[in-house]
Coordinates of C-alpha atoms in Angstrom, one line a residue:
X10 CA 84.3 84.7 147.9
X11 CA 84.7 85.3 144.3
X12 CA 88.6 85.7 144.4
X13 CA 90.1 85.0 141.0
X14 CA 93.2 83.4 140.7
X15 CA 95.9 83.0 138.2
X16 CA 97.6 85.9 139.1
X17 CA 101.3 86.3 138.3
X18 CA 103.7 83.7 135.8
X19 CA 103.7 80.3 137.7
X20 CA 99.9 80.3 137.8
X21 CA 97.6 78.5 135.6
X22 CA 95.8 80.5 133.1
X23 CA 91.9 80.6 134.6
X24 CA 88.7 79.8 132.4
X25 CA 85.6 80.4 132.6
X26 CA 81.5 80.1 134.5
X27 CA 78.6 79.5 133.0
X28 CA 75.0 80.0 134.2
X29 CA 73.1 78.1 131.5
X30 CA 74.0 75.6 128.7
X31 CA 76.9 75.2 127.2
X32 CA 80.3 77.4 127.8
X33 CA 80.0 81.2 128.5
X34 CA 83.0 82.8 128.8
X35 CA 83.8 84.5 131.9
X36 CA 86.8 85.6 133.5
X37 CA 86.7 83.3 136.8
X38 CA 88.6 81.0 138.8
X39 CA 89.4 77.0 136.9
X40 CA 92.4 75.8 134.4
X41 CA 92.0 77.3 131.0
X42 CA 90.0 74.8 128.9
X43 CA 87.5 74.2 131.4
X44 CA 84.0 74.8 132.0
X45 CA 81.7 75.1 135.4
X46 CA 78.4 75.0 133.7
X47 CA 74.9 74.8 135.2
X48 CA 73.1 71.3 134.3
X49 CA 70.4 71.5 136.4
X50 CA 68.5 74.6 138.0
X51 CA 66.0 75.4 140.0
X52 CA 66.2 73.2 142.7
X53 CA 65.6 73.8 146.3
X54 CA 68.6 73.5 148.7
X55 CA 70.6 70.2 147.0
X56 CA 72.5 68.0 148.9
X57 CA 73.6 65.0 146.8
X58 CA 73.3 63.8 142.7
X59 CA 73.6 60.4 142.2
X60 CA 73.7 59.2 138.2
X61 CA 72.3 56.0 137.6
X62 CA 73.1 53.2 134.7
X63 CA 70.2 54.0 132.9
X64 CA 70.9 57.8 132.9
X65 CA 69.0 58.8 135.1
X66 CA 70.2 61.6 137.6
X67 CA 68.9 61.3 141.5
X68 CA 69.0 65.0 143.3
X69 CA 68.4 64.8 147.4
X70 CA 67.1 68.4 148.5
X71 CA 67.7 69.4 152.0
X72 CA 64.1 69.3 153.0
X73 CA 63.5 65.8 152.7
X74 CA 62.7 65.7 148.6
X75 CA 64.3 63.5 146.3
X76 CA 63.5 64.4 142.6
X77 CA 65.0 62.5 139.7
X78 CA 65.6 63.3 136.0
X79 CA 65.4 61.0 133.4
X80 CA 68.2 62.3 131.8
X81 CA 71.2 65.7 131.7
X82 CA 69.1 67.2 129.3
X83 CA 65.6 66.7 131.1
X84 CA 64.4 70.1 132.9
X85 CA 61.2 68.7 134.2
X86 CA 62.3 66.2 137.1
X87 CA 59.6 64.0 139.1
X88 CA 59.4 63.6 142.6
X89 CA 60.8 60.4 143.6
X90 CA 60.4 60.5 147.4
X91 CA 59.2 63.2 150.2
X92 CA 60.2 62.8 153.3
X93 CA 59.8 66.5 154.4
X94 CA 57.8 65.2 157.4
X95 CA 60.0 63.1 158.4
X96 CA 62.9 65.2 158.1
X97 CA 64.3 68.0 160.4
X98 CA 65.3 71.0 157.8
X99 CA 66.9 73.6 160.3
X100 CA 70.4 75.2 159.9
X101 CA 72.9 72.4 158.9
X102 CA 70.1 69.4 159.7
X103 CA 68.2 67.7 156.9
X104 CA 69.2 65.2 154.2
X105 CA 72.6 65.1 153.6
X106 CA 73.4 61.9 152.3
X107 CA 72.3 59.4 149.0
X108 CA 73.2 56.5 147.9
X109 CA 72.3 54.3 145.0
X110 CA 72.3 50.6 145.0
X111 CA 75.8 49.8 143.1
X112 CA 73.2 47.5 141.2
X113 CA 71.1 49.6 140.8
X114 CA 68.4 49.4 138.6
X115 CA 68.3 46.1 139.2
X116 CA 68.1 46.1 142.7
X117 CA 65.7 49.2 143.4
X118 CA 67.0 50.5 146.7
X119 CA 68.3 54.4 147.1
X120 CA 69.9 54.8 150.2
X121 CA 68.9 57.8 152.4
X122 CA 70.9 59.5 156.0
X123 CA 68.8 61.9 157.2
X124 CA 68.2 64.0 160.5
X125 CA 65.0 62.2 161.8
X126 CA 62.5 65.3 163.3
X127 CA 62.3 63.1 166.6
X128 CA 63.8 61.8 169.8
X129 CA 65.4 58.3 169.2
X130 CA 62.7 55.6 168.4
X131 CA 59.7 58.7 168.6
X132 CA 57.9 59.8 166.1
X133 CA 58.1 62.8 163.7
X134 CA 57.5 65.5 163.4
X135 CA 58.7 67.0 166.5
X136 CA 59.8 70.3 166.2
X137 CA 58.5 70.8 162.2
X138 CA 55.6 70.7 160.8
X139 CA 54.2 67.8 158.4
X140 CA 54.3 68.4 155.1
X141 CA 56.6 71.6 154.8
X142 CA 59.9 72.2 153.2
X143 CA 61.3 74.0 156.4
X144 CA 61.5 73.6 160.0
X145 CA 62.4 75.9 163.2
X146 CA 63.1 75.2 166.7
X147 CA 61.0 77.3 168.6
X148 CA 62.5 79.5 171.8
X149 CA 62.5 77.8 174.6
X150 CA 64.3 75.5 174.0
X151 CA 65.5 78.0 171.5
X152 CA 68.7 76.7 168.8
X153 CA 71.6 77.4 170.8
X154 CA 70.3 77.7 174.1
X155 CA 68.7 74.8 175.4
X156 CA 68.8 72.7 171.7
X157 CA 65.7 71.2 170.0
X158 CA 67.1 67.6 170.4
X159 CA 66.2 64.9 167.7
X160 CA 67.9 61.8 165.6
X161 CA 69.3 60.3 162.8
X162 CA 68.4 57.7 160.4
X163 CA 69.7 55.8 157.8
X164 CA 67.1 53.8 155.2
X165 CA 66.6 51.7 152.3
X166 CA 63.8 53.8 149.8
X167 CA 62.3 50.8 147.4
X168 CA 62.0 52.4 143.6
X169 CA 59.4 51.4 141.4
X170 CA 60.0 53.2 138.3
X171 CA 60.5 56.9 139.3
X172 CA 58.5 56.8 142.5
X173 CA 59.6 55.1 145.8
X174 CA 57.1 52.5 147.1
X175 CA 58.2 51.9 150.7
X176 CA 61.1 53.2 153.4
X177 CA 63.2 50.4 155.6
X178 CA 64.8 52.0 158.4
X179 CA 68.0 50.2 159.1
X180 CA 69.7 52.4 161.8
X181 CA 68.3 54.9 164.3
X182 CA 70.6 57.0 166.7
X183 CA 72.6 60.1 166.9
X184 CA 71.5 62.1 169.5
X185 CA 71.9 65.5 168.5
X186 CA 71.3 68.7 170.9
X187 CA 72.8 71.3 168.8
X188 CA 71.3 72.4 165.4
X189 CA 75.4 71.6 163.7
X190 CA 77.3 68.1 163.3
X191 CA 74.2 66.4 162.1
X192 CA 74.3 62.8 160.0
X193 CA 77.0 63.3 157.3
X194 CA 77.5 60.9 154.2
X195 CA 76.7 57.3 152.6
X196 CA 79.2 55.4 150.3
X197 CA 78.7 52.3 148.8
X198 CA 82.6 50.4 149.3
X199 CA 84.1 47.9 147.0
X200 CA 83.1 45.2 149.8
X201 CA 79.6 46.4 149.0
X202 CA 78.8 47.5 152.6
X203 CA 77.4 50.6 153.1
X204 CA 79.4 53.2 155.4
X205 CA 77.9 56.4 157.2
X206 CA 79.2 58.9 159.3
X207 CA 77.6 61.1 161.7
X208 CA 78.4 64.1 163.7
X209 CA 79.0 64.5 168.0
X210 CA 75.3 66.3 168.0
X211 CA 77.1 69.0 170.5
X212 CA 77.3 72.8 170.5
X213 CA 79.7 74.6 168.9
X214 CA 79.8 77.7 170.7
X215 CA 81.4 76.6 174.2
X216 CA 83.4 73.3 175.5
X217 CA 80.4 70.9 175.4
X218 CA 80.5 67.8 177.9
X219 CA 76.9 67.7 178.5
X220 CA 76.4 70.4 180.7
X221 CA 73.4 72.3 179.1
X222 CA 70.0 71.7 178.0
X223 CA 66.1 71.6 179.1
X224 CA 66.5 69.3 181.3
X225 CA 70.1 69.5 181.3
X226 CA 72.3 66.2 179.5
X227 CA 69.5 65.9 177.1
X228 CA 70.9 62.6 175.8
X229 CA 71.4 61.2 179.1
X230 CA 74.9 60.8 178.9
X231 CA 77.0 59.0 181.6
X232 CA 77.4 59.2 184.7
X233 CA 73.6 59.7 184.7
X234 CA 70.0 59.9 182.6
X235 CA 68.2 63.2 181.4
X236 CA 68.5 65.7 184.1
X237 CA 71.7 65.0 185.8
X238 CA 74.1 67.1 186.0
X239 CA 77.4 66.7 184.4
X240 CA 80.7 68.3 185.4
X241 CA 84.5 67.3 184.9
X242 CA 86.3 65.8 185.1
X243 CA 83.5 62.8 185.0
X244 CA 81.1 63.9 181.9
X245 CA 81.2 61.9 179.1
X246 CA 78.5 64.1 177.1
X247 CA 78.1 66.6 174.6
X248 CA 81.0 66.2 171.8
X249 CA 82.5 63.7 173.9
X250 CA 79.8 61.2 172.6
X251 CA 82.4 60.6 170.0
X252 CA 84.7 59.0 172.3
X253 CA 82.0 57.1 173.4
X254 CA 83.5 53.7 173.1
X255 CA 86.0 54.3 175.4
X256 CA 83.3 54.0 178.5
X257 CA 81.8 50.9 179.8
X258 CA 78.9 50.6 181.7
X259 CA 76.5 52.2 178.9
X260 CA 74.8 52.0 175.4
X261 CA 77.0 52.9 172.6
X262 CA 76.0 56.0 170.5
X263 CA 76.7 56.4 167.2
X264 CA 78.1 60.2 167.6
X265 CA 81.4 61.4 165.6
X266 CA 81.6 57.8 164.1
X267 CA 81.9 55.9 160.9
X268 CA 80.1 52.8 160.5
X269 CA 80.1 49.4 157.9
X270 CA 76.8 47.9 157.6
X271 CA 74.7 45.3 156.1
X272 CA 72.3 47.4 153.5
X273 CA 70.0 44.6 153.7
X274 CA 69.3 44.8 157.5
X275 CA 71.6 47.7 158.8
X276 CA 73.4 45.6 161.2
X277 CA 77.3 45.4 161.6
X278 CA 79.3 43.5 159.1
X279 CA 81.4 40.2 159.6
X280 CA 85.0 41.9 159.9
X281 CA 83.9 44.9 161.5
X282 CA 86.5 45.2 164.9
X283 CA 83.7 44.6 167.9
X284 CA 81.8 42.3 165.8
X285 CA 81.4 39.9 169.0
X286 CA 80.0 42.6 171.3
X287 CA 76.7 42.2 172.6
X288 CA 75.9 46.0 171.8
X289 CA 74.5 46.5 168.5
X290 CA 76.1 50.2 167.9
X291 CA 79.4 48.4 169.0
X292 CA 79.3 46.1 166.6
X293 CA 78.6 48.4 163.1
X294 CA 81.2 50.9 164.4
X295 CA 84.7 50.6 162.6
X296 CA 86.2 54.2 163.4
X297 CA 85.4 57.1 165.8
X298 CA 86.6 60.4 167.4
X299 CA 85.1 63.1 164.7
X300 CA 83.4 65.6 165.0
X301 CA 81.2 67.1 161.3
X302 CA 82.4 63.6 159.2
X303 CA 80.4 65.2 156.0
X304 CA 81.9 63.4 153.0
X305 CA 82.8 59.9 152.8
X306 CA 84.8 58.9 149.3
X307 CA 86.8 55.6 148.7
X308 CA 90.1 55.4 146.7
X309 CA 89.6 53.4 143.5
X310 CA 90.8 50.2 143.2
X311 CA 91.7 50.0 147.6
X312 CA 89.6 49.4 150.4
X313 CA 90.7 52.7 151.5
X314 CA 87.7 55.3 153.0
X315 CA 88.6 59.0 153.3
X316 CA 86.4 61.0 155.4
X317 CA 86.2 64.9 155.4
X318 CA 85.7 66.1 159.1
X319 CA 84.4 70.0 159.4
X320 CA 86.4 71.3 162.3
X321 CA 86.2 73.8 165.3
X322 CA 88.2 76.4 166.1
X323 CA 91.3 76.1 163.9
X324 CA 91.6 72.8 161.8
X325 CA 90.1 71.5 158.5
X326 CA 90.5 67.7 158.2
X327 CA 91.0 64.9 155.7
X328 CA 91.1 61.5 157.1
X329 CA 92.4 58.2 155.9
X330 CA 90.8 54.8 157.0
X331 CA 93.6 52.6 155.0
X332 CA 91.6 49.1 156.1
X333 CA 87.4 49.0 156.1
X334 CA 88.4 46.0 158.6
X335 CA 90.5 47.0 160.8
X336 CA 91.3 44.4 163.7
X337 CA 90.4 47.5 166.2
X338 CA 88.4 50.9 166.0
X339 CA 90.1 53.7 164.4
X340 CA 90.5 56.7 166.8
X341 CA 90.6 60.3 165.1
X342 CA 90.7 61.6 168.4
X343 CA 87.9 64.5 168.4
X344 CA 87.0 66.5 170.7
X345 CA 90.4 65.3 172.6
X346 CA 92.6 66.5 169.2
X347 CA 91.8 68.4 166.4
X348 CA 93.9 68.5 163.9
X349 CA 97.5 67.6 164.7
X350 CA 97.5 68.1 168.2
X351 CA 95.3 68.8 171.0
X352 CA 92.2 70.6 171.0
X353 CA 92.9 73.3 173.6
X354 CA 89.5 73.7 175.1
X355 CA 88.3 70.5 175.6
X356 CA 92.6 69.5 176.8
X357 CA 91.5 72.7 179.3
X358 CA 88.5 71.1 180.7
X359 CA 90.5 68.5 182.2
X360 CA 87.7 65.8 181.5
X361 CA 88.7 61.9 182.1
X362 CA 87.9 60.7 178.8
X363 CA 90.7 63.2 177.4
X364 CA 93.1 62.9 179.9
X365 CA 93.2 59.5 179.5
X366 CA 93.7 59.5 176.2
X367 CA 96.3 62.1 175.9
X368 CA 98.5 59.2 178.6
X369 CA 97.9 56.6 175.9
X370 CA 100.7 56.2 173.2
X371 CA 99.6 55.6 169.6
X372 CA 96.0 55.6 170.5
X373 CA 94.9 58.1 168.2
X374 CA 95.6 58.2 164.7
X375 CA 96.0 61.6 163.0
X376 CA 94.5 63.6 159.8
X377 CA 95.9 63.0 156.8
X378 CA 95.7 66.5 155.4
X379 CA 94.2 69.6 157.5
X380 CA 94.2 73.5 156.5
X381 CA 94.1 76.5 159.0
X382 CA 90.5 78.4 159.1
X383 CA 92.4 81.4 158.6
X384 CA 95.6 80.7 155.9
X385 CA 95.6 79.8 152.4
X386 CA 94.7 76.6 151.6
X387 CA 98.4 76.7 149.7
X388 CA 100.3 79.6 148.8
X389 CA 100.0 82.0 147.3
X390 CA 96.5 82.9 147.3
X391 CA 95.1 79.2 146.9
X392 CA 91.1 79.2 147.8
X393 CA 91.6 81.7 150.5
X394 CA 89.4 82.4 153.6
X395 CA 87.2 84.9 153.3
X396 CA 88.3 88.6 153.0
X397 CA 87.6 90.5 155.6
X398 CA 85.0 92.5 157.1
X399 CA 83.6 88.8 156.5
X400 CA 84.1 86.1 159.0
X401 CA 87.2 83.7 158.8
X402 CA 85.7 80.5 158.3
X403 CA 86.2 77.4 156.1
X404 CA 83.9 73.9 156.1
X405 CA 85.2 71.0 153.7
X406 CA 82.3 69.7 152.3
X407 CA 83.0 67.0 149.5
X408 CA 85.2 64.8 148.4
X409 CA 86.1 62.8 145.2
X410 CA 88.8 60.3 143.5
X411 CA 88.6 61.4 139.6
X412 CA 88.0 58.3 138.0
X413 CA 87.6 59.7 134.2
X414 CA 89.5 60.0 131.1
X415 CA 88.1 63.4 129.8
X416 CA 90.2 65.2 132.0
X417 CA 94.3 65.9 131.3
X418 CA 96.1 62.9 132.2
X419 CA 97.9 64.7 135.6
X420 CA 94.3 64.3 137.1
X421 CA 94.0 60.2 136.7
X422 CA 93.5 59.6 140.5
X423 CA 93.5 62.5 141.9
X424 CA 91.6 63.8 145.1
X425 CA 89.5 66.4 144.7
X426 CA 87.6 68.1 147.7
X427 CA 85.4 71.0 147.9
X428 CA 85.1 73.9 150.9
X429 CA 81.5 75.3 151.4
X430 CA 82.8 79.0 153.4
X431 CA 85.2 79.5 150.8
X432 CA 83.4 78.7 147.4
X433 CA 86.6 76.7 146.6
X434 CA 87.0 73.0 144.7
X435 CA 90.8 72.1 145.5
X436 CA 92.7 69.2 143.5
X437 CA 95.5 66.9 145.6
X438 CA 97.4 65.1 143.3
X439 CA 98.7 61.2 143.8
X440 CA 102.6 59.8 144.0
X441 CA 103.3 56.7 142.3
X442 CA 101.1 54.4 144.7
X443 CA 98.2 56.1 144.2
X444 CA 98.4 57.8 147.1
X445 CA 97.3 61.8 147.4
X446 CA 100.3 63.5 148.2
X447 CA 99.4 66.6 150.8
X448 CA 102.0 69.2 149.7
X449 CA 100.7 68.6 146.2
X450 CA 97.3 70.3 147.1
X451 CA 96.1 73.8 145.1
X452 CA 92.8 75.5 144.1
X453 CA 91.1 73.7 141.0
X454 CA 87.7 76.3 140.7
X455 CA 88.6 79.2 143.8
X456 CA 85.1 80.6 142.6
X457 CA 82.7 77.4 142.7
X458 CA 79.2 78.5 144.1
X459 CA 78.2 77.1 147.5
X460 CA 79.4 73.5 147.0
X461 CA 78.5 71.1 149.3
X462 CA 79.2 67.8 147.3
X463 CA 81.3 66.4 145.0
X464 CA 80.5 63.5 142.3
X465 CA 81.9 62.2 139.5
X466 CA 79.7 62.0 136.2
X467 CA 79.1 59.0 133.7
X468 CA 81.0 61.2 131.0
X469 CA 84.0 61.9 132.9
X470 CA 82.9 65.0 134.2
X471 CA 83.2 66.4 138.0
X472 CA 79.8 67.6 138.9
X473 CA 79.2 69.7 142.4
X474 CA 76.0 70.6 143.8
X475 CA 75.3 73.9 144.6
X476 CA 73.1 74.4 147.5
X477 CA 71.3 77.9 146.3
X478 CA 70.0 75.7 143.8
X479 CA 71.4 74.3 140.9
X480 CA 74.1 70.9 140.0
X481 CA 77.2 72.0 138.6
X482 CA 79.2 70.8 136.2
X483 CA 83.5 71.0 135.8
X484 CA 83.9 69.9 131.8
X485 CA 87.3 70.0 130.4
X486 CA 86.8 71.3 126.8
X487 CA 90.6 71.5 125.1
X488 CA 92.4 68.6 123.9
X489 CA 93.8 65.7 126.0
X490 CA 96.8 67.0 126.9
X491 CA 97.7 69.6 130.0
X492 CA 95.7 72.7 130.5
X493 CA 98.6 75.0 130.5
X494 CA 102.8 75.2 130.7
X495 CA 102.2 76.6 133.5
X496 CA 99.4 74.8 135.3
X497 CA 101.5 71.3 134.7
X498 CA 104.7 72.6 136.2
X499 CA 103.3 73.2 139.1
X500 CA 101.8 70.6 139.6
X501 CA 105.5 68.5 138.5
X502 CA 107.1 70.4 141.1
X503 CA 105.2 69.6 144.2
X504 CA 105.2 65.8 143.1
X505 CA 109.0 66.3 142.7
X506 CA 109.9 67.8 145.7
X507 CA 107.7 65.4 147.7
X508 CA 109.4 62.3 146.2
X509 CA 112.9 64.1 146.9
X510 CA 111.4 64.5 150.5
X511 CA 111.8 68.7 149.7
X512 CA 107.9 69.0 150.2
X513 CA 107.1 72.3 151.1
X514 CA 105.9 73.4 154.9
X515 CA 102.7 74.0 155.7
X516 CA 101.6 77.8 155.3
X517 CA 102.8 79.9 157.9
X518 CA 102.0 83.4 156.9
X519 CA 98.7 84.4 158.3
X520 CA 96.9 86.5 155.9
X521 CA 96.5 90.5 156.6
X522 CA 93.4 91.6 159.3
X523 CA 93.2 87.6 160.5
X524 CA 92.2 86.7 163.8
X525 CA 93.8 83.7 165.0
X526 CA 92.2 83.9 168.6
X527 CA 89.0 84.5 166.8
X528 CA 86.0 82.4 168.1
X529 CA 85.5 80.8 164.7
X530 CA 82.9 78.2 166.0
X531 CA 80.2 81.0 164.7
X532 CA 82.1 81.6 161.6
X533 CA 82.0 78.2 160.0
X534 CA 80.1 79.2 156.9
X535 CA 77.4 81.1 158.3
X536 CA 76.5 83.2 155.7
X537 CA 72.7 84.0 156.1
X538 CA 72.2 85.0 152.9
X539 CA 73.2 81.5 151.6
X540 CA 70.7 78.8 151.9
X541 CA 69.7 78.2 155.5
X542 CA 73.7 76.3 156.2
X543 CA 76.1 77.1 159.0
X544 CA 78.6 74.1 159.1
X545 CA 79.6 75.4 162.6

């Protein structure tokens, strides 16, 4: 998508992209009097940056590489860590998520979640081979047929200097059949645990309860080991791992859940809801019921953990854990719900594990902010889907509190969060409290290039990674004081008519050629011509 927007008087004036150093001027989609400059290039497949205290700059490539730079102006990066053996790099699978130590230098541990090229506790690789930068799955089993099944990990990388010495593996699970909703994200919070997510594992071309595979229930989920058959309205697998901790009778998985850990062992936290359980996975676990959790980003100053959840069919998700403690296990209700109400397919099935929870008042707590696959993200003409003949898709992908000064004062606490499918970085703006206020939402950059992270930078920046290959940079060049008239009113007049409880509805006009009984599962950002993602 490279929509530009700014179209018409109560839009802000648009700046410019750059593909090298400093500011190029271009007539593309961000405020006037901003920047999205390249800072770093030729990379292969970026996942994460991470800026350390000592300047340097931590890039996680897809593959399993970690290279670091000593500094924003160095071009020549060493190889910290390669884990390409290790690591299953095939469609939306690899590593995702980085981490540093929040004291860090000082303590010398980078924090890694990556999808581990084996079965849970066997040994890699599996399906790759050792050594390379890419994977397959070979047919049979075949990608979406039978699934190549392997896990996820999180670990503890020990830096000396520029080179890791050493990997501690502190968590191990995730069965995952289905080459989409892989591991997701690591955040460091303010409690200094460390929280991950991780997808459901499951398909995402048909109502998954376990049904399929080579042998069948891959994961041996209840009733049953590998090999049994599953049918409703009993099955308890496929994307209805993430419900998981509604069963008894078997292990807990750590599918389509968000987790608080110790980073010096990986085992649950003191505070953390099931801390007395006897099950290990029970007792790390703090909220469940999600589906793609990708991006993990905590509110400054709170104990509050928002969590963007790529959806199915219809929904985008943002979701709002308000307390990292919480005296029981947050329930986002995937593959039961999506969005604000039920999922339809799943609700068709007629499976227990829904049913059950659909009888159960206030059970399930729901998204804080979602967008259609096929609308605006806000009208008119805010980071659209995808025109056709393309696909209607959309996949949030990152998310991030601005925490700078460099930017115009309306941006102090903002949320901003990026979408993959529609090359968009969105802004969300906060009421008095703090608080990210949903009818506030509009496009920041509508033509950012493949992002699938956001970070904040040391000099008040907002950097994005790129995944074709480079780390971004959004720089705001004027004066302090509001991009434009325009762009500032705007903004005023959602706040306004939020606190005056006049917030605008949500979108309702579906945009021209749209196909709202589209099977969008396929659509999620699979764009083969753009690194070797899905986000189905």
């Amino acid at each position: 998508m490279l929509a530009t927007l700014g179209i018409g008087p109560t839009m802000p004036a648009r700046a410019r992209i750059t593909t090298g150093p400093g500011p190029q001027p271009q007539a593309m989609g961000l405020p006037s009097d901003f920047v999205d400059e390249a800072v770093f290039g030729g990379l292969t497949e970026p996942t994460q940056v991470e800026f350390a205290s000592d300047g340097r700059v931590f890039v996680a490539e897809k593959s399993g590489l970690i290279k670091v730079f000593s500094n924003l102006a160095d071009t020549t990066p060493s190889v910290f860590a390669d884990l390409r053996t290790k690591v299953h790099n095939f469609w939306d699978r690899g590593l995702l998520g980085m981490e540093l130590d929040p004291n860090f230098p000082a303590t010398p541990r980078v924090y890694v979640i990556y999808t581990h090229d084996a079965a849970i506790g066997g040994s890699a690789p599996r399906w790759g081979t050792a050594g390379q930068t890419g994977d397959g799955c070979p047919t049979p089993p075949g990608a979406t047929d039978d699934g190549c099944v392997v896990s996820g990990r999180i670990s503890a990388l020990t830096a000396s200097g520029d080179v890791s010495t050493g990997e501690q593996v502190l968590v191990e699970d995730w069965c995952q059949q289905y080459p989409s909703h892989s591991i997701g994200d690591l955040a460091f919070g303010p409690d200094g645990a460390l929280y991950a997510s991780g997808g459901d594992g499951a398909s995402f071309n048909y109502v998954d309860y376990g049904q399929d595979g080579s042998p069948v229930n891959p994961c041996g989920d209840p009733p049953g080991g590998p090999g049994t058959v599953l049918t409703p309205p009993t099955a308890e697998g496929g994307a209805l791992r993430a419900q998981d901790l509604r069963t008894s009778g078997d292990p807990v998985t750590l599918d389509g859940t968000v987790i608080r850990i110790d980073p010096a062992t990986g085992a649950g936290l003191s505070g953390n809801p099931l801390i007395g359980s006897s099950d290990a996975n029970a007792r790390r676990v703090i909220a469940h019921g999600l589906r793609n959790p990708f991006r993990l980003a905590f509110r400054p100053t709170t104990q509050e953990l928002w969590v963007a959840d790529v959806g199915w069919n219809t929904w985008e998700e943002v979701n709002r854990i308000t307390d990292t403690t919480p005296s029981s296990v947050v329930n986002f209700g995937w593959p039961c719900y999506e969005g604000a109400g039920r999922q339809s397919g799943y609700d068709g099935a007629n499976l227990s594990i829904c049913e059950t929870l659909y009888g159960a008042s206030g059970a399930v707590q729901g998204p804080h902010f979602t967008y259609r696959h096929d609308l605006d993200l806000a009208p008119p003409d805010d980071c659209p889907p995808a025109a056709p003949p393309a696909q209607v898709s959309s996949s949030i992908t990152g998310l991030a509190f601005y925490t700078g000064t460099a930017f115009p004062t309306q941006y102090r606490g903002a949320m901003f969060g990026s979408d993959y499918s529609r090359n968009c970085i969105w802004v969300m703006y906060p009421d008095a409290s703090g608080t990210p206020v949903a009818s506030t939402v509009q496009a920041f950059q509508g033509s950012a290039q493949s992002p699938v992270s956001l970070e904040m930078g040391p000099e008040g920046a907002l950097y994005y990674v790129d995944i074709s290959g480079e780390i971004r940079r959004l720089r705001y060049v004027g004066a302090n004081q509001p991009p434009t008239p325009a762009a500032t009113a705007r903004a005023a007049a959602r706040i306004s008519a939020w606190t005056r409880g006049l917030a605008p509805a949500a979108p309702s006009v579906v945009r021209p050629n749209r196909k709202l009984s589209e099977p969008v599962e396929m659509n999620e950002g699979r764009r083969q011509n753009r690194a070797d993602f899905r986000f189905s």
